[in-house]
Amino acid sequence: MKQILENLNPKVIEKLNKFFSETFLINFSEITHGHSTRFGILFEAMWRYYMKEELQSLGYMLNWICKNQYNDFYISDTEGNLICNVEVKTLCLNSDESKAHFDAIQSEILDTDLLFVSAWKWDVIDGLMKPLVVKSKYFSSRSIASMRDQLHILRGCDFIKEEPVNASGYRERITGPDENKPPKISHMANFGGLVRMLGTKSKEAKNKLEEFYDGNCDCRSYIEFVKFVKSK
């Protein structure tokens, strides 16, 4: 299914960008804090609209998962049999730090699950601004989560009953242990940042990242994707 989605992706992204250029033009002064989150919601809805059309023509169904947790969508055949789940994320090239996270723990991820990440920026047309998707890619969720988790440990962090905790022992997800709840807030919410998860300082962590780059094609593609985002 991953290859099918990759083959359909250029056509879907072209339709998305056309839609944004025709219906989502705004003044620069209207861009406020939180615009990346709002665009991410819009992107998910419109991506599903256009990708659903393409998949239906091939005999597949793209279904929205109506809950605020992993995953966003699932693909099935016409009889309703699950083929794979898809988690959709966006990265804004104009932001100093992306707020998008992939924080699903290993027990929540199936071997067939896919992580779809799109990088976008604000483009100018006749003095107005519109979102423009410049790069997107599908990855194995299992592969990216494995790389994320091993680098998490090499940064001095840990897992307690599968739940991530930071180097100070505070839980990263609201579902983490109550005894690891940080003061004044429910959870730290830093785990799985799409860009930050690849951060390495120690030699051991750098070597591990190189190991993933050389030994796993999905991880290599993801590392190159993040390098592209950071270079813009």
PDB file of C-alpha atoms in Angstrom, residues 9-27 35-51 88-91 116 118-125 128-136:
ATOM      1  CA  ASN A   9       0.872  11.388  -4.032  1.00  0.00           C
ATOM      2  CA  PRO A  10       2.063  13.810  -6.763  1.00  0.00           C
ATOM      3  CA  LYS A  11      -1.444  14.055  -8.209  1.00  0.00           C
ATOM      4  CA  VAL A  12      -3.047  14.529  -4.779  1.00  0.00           C
ATOM      5  CA  ILE A  13      -0.538  17.201  -3.724  1.00  0.00           C
ATOM      6  CA  GLU A  14      -1.050  19.030  -7.017  1.00  0.00           C
ATOM      7  CA  LYS A  15      -4.796  19.128  -6.350  1.00  0.00           C
ATOM      8  CA  LEU A  16      -4.202  20.285  -2.773  1.00  0.00           C
ATOM      9  CA  ASN A  17      -1.962  23.151  -3.830  1.00  0.00           C
ATOM     10  CA  LYS A  18      -4.457  24.210  -6.475  1.00  0.00           C
ATOM     11  CA  PHE A  19      -7.221  24.238  -3.860  1.00  0.00           C
ATOM     12  CA  PHE A  20      -5.106  26.319  -1.459  1.00  0.00           C
ATOM     13  CA  SER A  21      -4.186  28.842  -4.177  1.00  0.00           C
ATOM     14  CA  GLU A  22      -7.839  29.338  -5.113  1.00  0.00           C
ATOM     15  CA  THR A  23      -9.541  29.324  -1.715  1.00  0.00           C
ATOM     16  CA  PHE A  24      -7.014  29.990   1.029  1.00  0.00           C
ATOM     17  CA  LEU A  25      -5.442  33.353   0.182  1.00  0.00           C
ATOM     18  CA  ILE A  26      -4.926  35.573   3.234  1.00  0.00           C
ATOM     19  CA  ASN A  27      -3.183  38.800   4.249  1.00  0.00           C
ATOM     20  CA  HIS A  35      -1.473  28.951  12.209  1.00  0.00           C
ATOM     21  CA  SER A  36       0.513  25.730  11.721  1.00  0.00           C
ATOM     22  CA  THR A  37      -1.973  23.749  13.812  1.00  0.00           C
ATOM     23  CA  ARG A  38      -4.922  25.219  11.950  1.00  0.00           C
ATOM     24  CA  PHE A  39      -3.341  24.430   8.597  1.00  0.00           C
ATOM     25  CA  GLY A  40      -2.618  20.890   9.744  1.00  0.00           C
ATOM     26  CA  ILE A  41      -6.323  20.323  10.389  1.00  0.00           C
ATOM     27  CA  LEU A  42      -7.235  21.779   6.990  1.00  0.00           C
ATOM     28  CA  PHE A  43      -4.548  19.697   5.276  1.00  0.00           C
ATOM     29  CA  GLU A  44      -5.795  16.452   6.847  1.00  0.00           C
ATOM     30  CA  ALA A  45      -9.358  17.091   5.697  1.00  0.00           C
ATOM     31  CA  MET A  46      -8.459  18.034   2.125  1.00  0.00           C
ATOM     32  CA  TRP A  47      -5.818  15.326   1.782  1.00  0.00           C
ATOM     33  CA  ARG A  48      -8.449  12.766   2.725  1.00  0.00           C
ATOM     34  CA  TYR A  49     -10.910  14.261   0.226  1.00  0.00           C
ATOM     35  CA  TYR A  50      -8.539  13.996  -2.744  1.00  0.00           C
ATOM     36  CA  MET A  51      -6.766  10.783  -1.753  1.00  0.00           C
ATOM     37  CA  VAL A  88      -0.820  12.481   8.851  1.00  0.00           C
ATOM     38  CA  LYS A  89       1.559  15.248   9.974  1.00  0.00           C
ATOM     39  CA  THR A  90       2.624  18.622   8.577  1.00  0.00           C
ATOM     40  CA  LEU A  91       5.788  20.675   9.068  1.00  0.00           C
ATOM     41  CA  PHE A 116       2.738  10.595   6.153  1.00  0.00           C
ATOM     42  CA  SER A 118       4.285  16.966   4.413  1.00  0.00           C
ATOM     43  CA  ALA A 119       6.466  20.079   4.521  1.00  0.00           C
ATOM     44  CA  TRP A 120       4.809  23.359   3.529  1.00  0.00           C
ATOM     45  CA  LYS A 121       5.517  27.079   3.451  1.00  0.00           C
ATOM     46  CA  TRP A 122       3.720  30.373   2.927  1.00  0.00           C
ATOM     47  CA  ASP A 123       3.865  31.411  -0.723  1.00  0.00           C
ATOM     48  CA  VAL A 124       3.107  34.921  -2.012  1.00  0.00           C
ATOM     49  CA  ILE A 125       0.665  35.574  -4.860  1.00  0.00           C
ATOM     50  CA  LEU A 128      -1.460  37.644  -0.624  1.00  0.00           C
ATOM     51  CA  MET A 129      -0.185  34.492   1.054  1.00  0.00           C
ATOM     52  CA  LYS A 130      -1.211  30.884   0.594  1.00  0.00           C
ATOM     53  CA  PRO A 131       0.046  27.532   1.861  1.00  0.00           C
ATOM     54  CA  LEU A 132       2.219  25.589  -0.578  1.00  0.00           C
ATOM     55  CA  VAL A 133       3.158  21.952   0.023  1.00  0.00           C
ATOM     56  CA  VAL A 134       6.740  21.541  -1.203  1.00  0.00           C
ATOM     57  CA  LYS A 135       7.656  18.006  -0.132  1.00  0.00           C
ATOM     58  CA  SER A 136       5.852  14.976   1.259  1.00  0.00           C
TER      59      SER A 136
END
